[in-house]
GROMACS .gro file of C-alpha atoms in nm:
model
  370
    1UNK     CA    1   8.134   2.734  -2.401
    2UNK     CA    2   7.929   2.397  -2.393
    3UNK     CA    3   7.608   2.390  -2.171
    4UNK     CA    4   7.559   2.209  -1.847
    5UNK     CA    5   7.491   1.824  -1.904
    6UNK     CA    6   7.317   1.618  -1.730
    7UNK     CA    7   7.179   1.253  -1.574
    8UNK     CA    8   6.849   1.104  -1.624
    9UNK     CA    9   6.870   0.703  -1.455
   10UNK     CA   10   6.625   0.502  -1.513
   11UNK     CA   11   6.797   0.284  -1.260
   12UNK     CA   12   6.735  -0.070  -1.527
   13UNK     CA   13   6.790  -0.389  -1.445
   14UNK     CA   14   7.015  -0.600  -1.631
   15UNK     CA   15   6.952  -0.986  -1.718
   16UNK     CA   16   6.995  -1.216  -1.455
   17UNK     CA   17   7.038  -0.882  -1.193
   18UNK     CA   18   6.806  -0.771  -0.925
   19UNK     CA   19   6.674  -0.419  -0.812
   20UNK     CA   20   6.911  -0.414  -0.485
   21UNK     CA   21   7.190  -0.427  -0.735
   22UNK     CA   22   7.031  -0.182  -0.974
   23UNK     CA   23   6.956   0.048  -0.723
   24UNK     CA   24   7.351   0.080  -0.575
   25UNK     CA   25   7.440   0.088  -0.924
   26UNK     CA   26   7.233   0.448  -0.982
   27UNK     CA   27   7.419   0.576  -0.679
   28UNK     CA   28   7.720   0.442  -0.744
   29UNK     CA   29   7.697   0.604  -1.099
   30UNK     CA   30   7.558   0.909  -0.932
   31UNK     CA   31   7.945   0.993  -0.694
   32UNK     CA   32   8.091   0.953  -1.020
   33UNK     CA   33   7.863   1.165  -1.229
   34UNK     CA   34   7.969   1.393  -0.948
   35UNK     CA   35   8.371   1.329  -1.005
   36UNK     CA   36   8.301   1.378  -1.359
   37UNK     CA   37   8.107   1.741  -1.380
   38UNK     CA   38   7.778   1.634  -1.434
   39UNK     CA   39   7.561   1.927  -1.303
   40UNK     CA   40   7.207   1.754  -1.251
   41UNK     CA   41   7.138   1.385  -1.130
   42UNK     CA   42   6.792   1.292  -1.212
   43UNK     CA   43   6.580   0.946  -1.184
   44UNK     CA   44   6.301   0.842  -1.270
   45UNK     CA   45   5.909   0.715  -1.211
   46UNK     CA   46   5.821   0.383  -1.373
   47UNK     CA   47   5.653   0.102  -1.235
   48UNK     CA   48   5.564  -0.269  -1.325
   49UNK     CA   49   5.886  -0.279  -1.535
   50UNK     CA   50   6.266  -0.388  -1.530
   51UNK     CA   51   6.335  -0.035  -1.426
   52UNK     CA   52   6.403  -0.048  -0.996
   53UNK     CA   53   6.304   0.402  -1.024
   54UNK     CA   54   5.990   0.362  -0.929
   55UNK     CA   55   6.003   0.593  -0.565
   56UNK     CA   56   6.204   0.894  -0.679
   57UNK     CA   57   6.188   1.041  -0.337
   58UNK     CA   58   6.324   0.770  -0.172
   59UNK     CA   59   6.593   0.742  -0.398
   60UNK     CA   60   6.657   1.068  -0.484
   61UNK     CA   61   6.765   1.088  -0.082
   62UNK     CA   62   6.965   0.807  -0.060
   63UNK     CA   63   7.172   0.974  -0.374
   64UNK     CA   64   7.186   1.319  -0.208
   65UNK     CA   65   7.289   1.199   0.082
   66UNK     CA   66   7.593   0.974  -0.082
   67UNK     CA   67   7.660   1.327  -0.306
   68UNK     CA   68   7.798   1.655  -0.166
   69UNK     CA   69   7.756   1.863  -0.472
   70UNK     CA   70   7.547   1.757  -0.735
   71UNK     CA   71   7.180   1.885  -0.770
   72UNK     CA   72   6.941   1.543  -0.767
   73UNK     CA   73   6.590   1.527  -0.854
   74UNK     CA   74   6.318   1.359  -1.053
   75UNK     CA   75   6.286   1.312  -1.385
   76UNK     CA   76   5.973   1.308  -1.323
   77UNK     CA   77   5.735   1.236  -1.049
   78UNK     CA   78   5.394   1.093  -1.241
   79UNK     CA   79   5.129   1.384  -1.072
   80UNK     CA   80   4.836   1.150  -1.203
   81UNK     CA   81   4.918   0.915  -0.944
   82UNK     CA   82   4.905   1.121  -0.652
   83UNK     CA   83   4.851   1.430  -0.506
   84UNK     CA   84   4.998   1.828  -0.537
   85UNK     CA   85   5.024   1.791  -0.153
   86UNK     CA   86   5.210   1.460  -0.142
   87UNK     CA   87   5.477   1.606  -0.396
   88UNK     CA   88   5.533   1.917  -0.233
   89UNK     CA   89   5.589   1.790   0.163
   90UNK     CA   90   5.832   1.500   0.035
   91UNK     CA   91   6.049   1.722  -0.184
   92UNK     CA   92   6.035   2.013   0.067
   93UNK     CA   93   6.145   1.744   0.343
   94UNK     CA   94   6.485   1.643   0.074
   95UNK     CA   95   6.531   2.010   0.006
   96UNK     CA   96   6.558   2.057   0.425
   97UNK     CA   97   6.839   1.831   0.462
   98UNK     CA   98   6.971   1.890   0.116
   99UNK     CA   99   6.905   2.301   0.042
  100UNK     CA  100   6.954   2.393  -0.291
  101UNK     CA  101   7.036   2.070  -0.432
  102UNK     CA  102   6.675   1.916  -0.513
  103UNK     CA  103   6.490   1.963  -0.828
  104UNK     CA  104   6.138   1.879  -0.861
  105UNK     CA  105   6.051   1.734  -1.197
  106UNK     CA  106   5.669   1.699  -1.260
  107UNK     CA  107   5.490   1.514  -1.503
  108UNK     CA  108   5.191   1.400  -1.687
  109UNK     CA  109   5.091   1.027  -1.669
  110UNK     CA  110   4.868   0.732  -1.725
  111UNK     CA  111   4.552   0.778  -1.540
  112UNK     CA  112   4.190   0.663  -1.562
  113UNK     CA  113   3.999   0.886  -1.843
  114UNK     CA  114   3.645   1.018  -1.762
  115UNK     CA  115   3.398   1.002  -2.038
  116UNK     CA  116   3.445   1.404  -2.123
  117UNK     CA  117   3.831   1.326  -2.194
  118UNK     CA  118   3.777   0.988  -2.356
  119UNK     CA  119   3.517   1.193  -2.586
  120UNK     CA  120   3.784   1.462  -2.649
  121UNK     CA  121   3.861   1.454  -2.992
  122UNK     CA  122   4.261   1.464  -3.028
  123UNK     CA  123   4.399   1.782  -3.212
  124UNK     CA  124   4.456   1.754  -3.589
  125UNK     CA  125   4.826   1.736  -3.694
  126UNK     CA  126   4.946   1.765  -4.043
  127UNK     CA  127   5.125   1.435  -4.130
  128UNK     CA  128   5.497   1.445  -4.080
  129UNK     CA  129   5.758   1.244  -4.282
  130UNK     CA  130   6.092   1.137  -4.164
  131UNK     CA  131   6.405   1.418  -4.185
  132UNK     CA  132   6.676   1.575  -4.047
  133UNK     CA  133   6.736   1.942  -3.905
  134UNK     CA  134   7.118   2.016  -3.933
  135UNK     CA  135   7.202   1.686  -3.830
  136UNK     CA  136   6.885   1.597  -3.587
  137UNK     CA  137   6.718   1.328  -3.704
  138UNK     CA  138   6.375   1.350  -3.616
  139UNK     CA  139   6.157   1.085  -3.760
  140UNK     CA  140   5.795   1.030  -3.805
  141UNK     CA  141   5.597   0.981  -3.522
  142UNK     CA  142   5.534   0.658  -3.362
  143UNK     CA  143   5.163   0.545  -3.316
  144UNK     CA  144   5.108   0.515  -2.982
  145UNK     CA  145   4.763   0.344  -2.993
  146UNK     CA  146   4.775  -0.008  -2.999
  147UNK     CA  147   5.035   0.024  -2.691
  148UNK     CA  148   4.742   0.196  -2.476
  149UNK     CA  149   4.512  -0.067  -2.559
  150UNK     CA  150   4.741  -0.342  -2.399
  151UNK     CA  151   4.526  -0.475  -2.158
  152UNK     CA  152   4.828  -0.557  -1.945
  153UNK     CA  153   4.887  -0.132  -1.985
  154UNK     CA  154   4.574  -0.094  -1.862
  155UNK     CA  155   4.477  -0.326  -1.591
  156UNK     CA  156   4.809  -0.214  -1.406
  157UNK     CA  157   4.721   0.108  -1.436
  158UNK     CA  158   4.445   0.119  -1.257
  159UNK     CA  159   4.646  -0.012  -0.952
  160UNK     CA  160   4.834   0.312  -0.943
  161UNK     CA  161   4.554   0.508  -0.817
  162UNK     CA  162   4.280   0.474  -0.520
  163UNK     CA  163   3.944   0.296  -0.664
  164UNK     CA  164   3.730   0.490  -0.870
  165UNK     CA  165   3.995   0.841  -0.871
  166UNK     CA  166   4.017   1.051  -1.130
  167UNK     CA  167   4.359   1.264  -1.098
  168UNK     CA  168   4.289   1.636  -1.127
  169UNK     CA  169   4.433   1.798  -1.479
  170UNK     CA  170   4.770   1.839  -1.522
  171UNK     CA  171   4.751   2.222  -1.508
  172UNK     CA  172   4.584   2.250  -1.228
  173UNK     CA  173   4.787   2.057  -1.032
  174UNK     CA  174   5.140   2.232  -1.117
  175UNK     CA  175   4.936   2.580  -1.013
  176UNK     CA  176   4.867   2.385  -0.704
  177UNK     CA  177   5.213   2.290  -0.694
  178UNK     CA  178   5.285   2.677  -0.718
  179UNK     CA  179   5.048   2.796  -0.502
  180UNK     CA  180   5.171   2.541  -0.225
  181UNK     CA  181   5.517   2.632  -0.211
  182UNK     CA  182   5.441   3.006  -0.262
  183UNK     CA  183   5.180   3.000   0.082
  184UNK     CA  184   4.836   3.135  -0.159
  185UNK     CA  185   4.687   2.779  -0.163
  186UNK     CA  186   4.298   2.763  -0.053
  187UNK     CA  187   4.093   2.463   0.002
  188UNK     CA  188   3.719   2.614  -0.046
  189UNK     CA  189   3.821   2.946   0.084
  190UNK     CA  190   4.015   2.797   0.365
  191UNK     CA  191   4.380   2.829   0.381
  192UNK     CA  192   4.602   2.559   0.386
  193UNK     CA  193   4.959   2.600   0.439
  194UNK     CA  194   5.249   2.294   0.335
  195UNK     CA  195   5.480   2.216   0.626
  196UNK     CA  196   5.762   2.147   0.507
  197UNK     CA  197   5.705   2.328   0.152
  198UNK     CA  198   5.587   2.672   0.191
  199UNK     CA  199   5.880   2.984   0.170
  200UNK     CA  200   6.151   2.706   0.033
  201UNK     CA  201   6.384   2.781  -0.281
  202UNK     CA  202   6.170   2.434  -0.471
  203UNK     CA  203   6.042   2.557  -0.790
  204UNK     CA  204   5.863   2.252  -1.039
  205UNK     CA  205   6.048   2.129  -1.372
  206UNK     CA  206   5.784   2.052  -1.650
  207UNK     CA  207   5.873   1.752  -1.851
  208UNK     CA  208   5.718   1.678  -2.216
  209UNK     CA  209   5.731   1.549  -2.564
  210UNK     CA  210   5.501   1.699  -2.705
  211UNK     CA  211   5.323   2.046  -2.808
  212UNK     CA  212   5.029   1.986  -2.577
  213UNK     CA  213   4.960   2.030  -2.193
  214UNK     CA  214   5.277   2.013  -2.057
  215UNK     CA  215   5.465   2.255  -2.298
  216UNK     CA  216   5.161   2.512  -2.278
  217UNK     CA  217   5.182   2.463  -1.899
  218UNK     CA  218   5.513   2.511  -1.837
  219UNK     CA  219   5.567   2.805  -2.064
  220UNK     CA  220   5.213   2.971  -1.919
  221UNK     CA  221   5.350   2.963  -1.576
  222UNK     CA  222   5.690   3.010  -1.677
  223UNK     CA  223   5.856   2.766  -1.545
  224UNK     CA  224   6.185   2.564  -1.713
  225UNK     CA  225   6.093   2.307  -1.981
  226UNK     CA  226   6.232   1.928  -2.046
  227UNK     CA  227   6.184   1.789  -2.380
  228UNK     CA  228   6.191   1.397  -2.381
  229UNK     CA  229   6.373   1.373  -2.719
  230UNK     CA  230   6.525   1.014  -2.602
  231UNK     CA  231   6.125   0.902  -2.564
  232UNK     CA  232   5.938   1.088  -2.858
  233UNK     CA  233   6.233   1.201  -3.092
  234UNK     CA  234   5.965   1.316  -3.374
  235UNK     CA  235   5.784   1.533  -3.116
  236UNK     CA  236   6.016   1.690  -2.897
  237UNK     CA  237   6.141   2.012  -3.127
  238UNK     CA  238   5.778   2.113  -3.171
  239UNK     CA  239   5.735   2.046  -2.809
  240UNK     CA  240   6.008   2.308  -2.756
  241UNK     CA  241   5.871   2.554  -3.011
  242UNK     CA  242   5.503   2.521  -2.801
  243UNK     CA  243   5.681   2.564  -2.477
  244UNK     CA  244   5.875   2.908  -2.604
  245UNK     CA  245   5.568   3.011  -2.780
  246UNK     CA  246   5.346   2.967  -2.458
  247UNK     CA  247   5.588   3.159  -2.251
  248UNK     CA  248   5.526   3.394  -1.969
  249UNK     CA  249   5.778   3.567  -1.744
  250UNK     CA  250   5.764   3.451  -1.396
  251UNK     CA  251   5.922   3.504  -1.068
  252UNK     CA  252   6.149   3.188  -1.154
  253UNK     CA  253   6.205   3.268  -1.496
  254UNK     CA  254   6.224   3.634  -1.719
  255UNK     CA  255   6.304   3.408  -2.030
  256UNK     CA  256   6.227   3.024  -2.124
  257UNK     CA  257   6.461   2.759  -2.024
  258UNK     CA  258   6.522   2.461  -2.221
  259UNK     CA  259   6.655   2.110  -2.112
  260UNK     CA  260   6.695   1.770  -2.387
  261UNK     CA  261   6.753   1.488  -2.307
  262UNK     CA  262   6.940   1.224  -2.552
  263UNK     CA  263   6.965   0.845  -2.531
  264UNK     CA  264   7.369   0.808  -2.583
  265UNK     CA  265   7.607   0.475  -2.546
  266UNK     CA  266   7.989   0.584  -2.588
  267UNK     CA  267   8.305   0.324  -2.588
  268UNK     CA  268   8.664   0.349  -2.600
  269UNK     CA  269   8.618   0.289  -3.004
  270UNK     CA  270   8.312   0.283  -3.251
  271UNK     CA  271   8.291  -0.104  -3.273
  272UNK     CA  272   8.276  -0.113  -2.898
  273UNK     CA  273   7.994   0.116  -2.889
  274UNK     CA  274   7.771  -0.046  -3.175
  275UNK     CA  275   7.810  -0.378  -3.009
  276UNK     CA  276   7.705  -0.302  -2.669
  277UNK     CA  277   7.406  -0.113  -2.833
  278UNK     CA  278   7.294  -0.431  -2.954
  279UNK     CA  279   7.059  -0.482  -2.697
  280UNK     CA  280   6.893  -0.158  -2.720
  281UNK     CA  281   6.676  -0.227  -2.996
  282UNK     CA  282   6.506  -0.539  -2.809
  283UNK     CA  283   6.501  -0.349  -2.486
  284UNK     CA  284   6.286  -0.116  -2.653
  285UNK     CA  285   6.085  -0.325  -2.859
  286UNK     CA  286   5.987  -0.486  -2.515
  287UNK     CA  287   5.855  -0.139  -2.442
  288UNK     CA  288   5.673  -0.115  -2.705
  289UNK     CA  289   5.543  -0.462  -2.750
  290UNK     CA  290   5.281  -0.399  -2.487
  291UNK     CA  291   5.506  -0.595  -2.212
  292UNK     CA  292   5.669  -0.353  -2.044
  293UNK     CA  293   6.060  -0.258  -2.020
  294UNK     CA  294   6.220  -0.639  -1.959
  295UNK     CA  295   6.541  -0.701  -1.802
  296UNK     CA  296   6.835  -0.546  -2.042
  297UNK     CA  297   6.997  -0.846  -2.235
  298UNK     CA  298   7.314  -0.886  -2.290
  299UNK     CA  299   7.502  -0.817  -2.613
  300UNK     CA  300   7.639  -1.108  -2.626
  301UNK     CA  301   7.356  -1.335  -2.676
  302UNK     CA  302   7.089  -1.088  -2.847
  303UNK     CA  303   7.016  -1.190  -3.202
  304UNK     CA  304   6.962  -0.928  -3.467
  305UNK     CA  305   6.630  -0.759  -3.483
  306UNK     CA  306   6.398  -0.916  -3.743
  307UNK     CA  307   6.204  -0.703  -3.978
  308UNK     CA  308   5.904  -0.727  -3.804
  309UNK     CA  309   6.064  -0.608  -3.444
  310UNK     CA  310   6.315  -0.337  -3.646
  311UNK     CA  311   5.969  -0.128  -3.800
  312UNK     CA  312   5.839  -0.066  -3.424
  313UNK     CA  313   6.174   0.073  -3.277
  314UNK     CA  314   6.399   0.208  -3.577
  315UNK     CA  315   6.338   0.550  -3.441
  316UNK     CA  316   6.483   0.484  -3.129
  317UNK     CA  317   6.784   0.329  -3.274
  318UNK     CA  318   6.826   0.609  -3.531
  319UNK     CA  319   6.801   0.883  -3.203
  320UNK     CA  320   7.056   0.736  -3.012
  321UNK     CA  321   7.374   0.866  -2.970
  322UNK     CA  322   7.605   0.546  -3.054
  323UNK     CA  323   8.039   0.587  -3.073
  324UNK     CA  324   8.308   0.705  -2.949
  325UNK     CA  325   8.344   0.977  -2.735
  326UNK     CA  326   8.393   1.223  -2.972
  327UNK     CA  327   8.078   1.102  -3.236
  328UNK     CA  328   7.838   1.139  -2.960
  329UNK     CA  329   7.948   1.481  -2.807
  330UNK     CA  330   7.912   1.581  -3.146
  331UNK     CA  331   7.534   1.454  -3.166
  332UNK     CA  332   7.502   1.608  -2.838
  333UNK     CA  333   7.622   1.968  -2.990
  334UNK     CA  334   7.388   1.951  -3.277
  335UNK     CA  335   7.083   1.875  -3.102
  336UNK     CA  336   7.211   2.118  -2.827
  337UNK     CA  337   7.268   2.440  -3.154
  338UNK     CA  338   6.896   2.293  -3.327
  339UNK     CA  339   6.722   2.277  -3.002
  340UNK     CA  340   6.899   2.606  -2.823
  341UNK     CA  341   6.911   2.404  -2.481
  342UNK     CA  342   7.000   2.527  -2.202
  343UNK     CA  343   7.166   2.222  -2.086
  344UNK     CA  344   7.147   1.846  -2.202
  345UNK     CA  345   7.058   1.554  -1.988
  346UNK     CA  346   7.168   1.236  -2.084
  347UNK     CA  347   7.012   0.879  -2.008
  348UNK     CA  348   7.237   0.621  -2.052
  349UNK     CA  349   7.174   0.199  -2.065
  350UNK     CA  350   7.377  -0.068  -2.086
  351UNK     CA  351   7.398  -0.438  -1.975
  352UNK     CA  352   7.734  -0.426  -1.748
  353UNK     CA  353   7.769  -0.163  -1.491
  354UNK     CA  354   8.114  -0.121  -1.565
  355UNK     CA  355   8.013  -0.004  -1.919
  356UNK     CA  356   7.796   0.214  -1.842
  357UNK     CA  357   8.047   0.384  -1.598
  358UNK     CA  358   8.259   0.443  -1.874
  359UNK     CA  359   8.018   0.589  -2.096
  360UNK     CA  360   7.920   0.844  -1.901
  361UNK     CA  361   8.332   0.900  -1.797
  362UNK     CA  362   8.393   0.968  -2.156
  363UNK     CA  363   8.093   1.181  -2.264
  364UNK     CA  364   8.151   1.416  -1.983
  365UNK     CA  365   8.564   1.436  -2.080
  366UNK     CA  366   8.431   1.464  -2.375
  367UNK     CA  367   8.190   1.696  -2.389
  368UNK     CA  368   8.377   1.926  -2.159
  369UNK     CA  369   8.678   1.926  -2.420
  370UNK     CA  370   8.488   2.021  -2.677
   0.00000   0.00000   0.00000
């Protein structure tokens, strides 16, 4: 039997569109995820980019609300931006008109770096080479480090935060999170109790892609565990192996729960498909550039990648899921039998709505078939 799969929206803006448009898009794509068996709904956090997910909350309640079913949540809210506090009250006020239904995705994000962390030497990793794992491609990493010294990256990103914070670490604040929602949180020996939050059903989902914090977090406080694959394909299998490695039973959990997500584009035929990828490449070489996610272009008019543009995103293009329906459930199964998911979440783009409707139609016929 195939595992739950999933949504991640990013809710992206198309060329010439506007974020009103994107934004009924997501939940129109949402009451059809529903139709079609999707079990999870999740958007994102981005901001400053041709993405219109940048309040999660906000939208994650206008989708529940147009949903009867389907769980919804965030994939994931950015803690460095604001508090434990914040994140608990606004998902504990979905989860009261929408029990059961909201998940609370948490993770790490660009923040301001005290001198101790700058000064933090990075652990050593052995240098990895481009392969495959029973049909996973996972290629070498991709060097991260000119992108964080955009200054456009980081002048922005200082407007995320109040003046001169520093967000508390990561770990702390998912035990925060935990402590919150469980009614044991102290505030220099004083109690302080969430209302709305304490004594609901919300328990946090840890999202990484990478062996670090967040897979030694989630695992230590055993809590489920989403591996970005679609973000940092060369990363997110040793992500999983740090996460089950790090685990701990919990109240949530006895055993570690896995959840991959996968960049996929299906069509009616394979031609189809490959053609309205085209755009994907310069969509994420925008990314990646230093400018931010730009508006996605349409197929039509996209010239091919030069060399130049093709060396900064050919991972990306080699990790996503391009064909027909039946090509990219059967990605999805291998990376689902490597990986041992759980479930799969899928994250989907595409210049005309109406396209990526039908991708996500025939994945889900698809992958239920199969």
């Amino acid at each position: 039997m195939s595992v739950p799969l999933s949504v991640l929206d990013l809710a992206p803006l198309s060329a010439g569109s506007d974020a009103p448009t994107a934004l009924r898009n997501t939940v129109d794509l949402a009451q059809h995820a529903e139709q079609w068996g999707y079990r999870r709904y999740w958007v994102a956090e981005h901001h400053y980019v041709a993405v219109a997910s940048a309040s999660p909350a906000v939208l994650i309640g206008q989708i529940a609300s147009a949903t009867k079913t389907i769980h919804v949540g965030a994939a994931a809210v950015q803690l460095g931006h604001t508090t434990a506090i914040a994140v608990v009250e606004s998902f504990a006020t979905l989860d009261a008109f929408h029990p059961g239904r909201i998940d609370l995705g948490v993770g790490r994000s660009g923040q301001r770096r005290t001198e101790a962390i700058r000064e933090t030497p990075r652990e050593p990793r052995p240098p990895r080479e481009w392969h495959e794992v029973d049909g996973v491609v996972v290629p070498a990493p991709f060097d991260l480090s000119a992108l964080m010294r955009n200054p456009r990256l980081k002048a922005t990103m200082t407007t995320l935060q109040q003046p001169d914070a520093v967000a508390p670490d990561f770990g702390d604040q998912v035990a925060d999170i935990l402590d919150l929602l469980n009614g044991t949180y102290r505030v220099d020996g004083f109690e302080a109790h969430a209302t709305p939050g304490e004594g609901t059903a919300l328990r946090p989902w840890v999202f990484g892609s990478s062996r670090g914090q967040s897979a030694r977090v989630a695992g230590a406080q055993g809590l489920p565990f989403v591996a970005a694959y679609h973000i940092a394909p060369a990363t997110a299998l040793e992500a999983i192996e740090a996460y089950r490695n790090a685990f701990q039973p919990s109240e949530a959990l006895a055993e570690p729960y896995v959840v991959v997500s996968a960049d996929v584009l299906a069509a009616d035929d394979h031609a189809t498909a490959q053609h309205l990828a085209a755009s994907f490449g310069h969509w994420v070489h925008s990314i990646r550039a230093g400018g931010g996610a730009a508006p996605y272009p349409d197929p039509d008019g996209v010239s091919p990648l030069s060399d130049e543009q093709r060396a900064l995103v050919k991972d990306r293009i080699a990790t996503q899921f391009v064909g027909d329906a039946d090509e990219v459930a059967q990605r999805l199964a291998d990376l689902q039998r490597v990986t041992d998911a759980d479930e799969l979440v899928i994250t989907s783009v595409a210049y005309r709505h109406e396209d990526r409707l039908r991708s996500h139609e025939l994945v889900a016929k698809a992958w239920t078939a199969s």
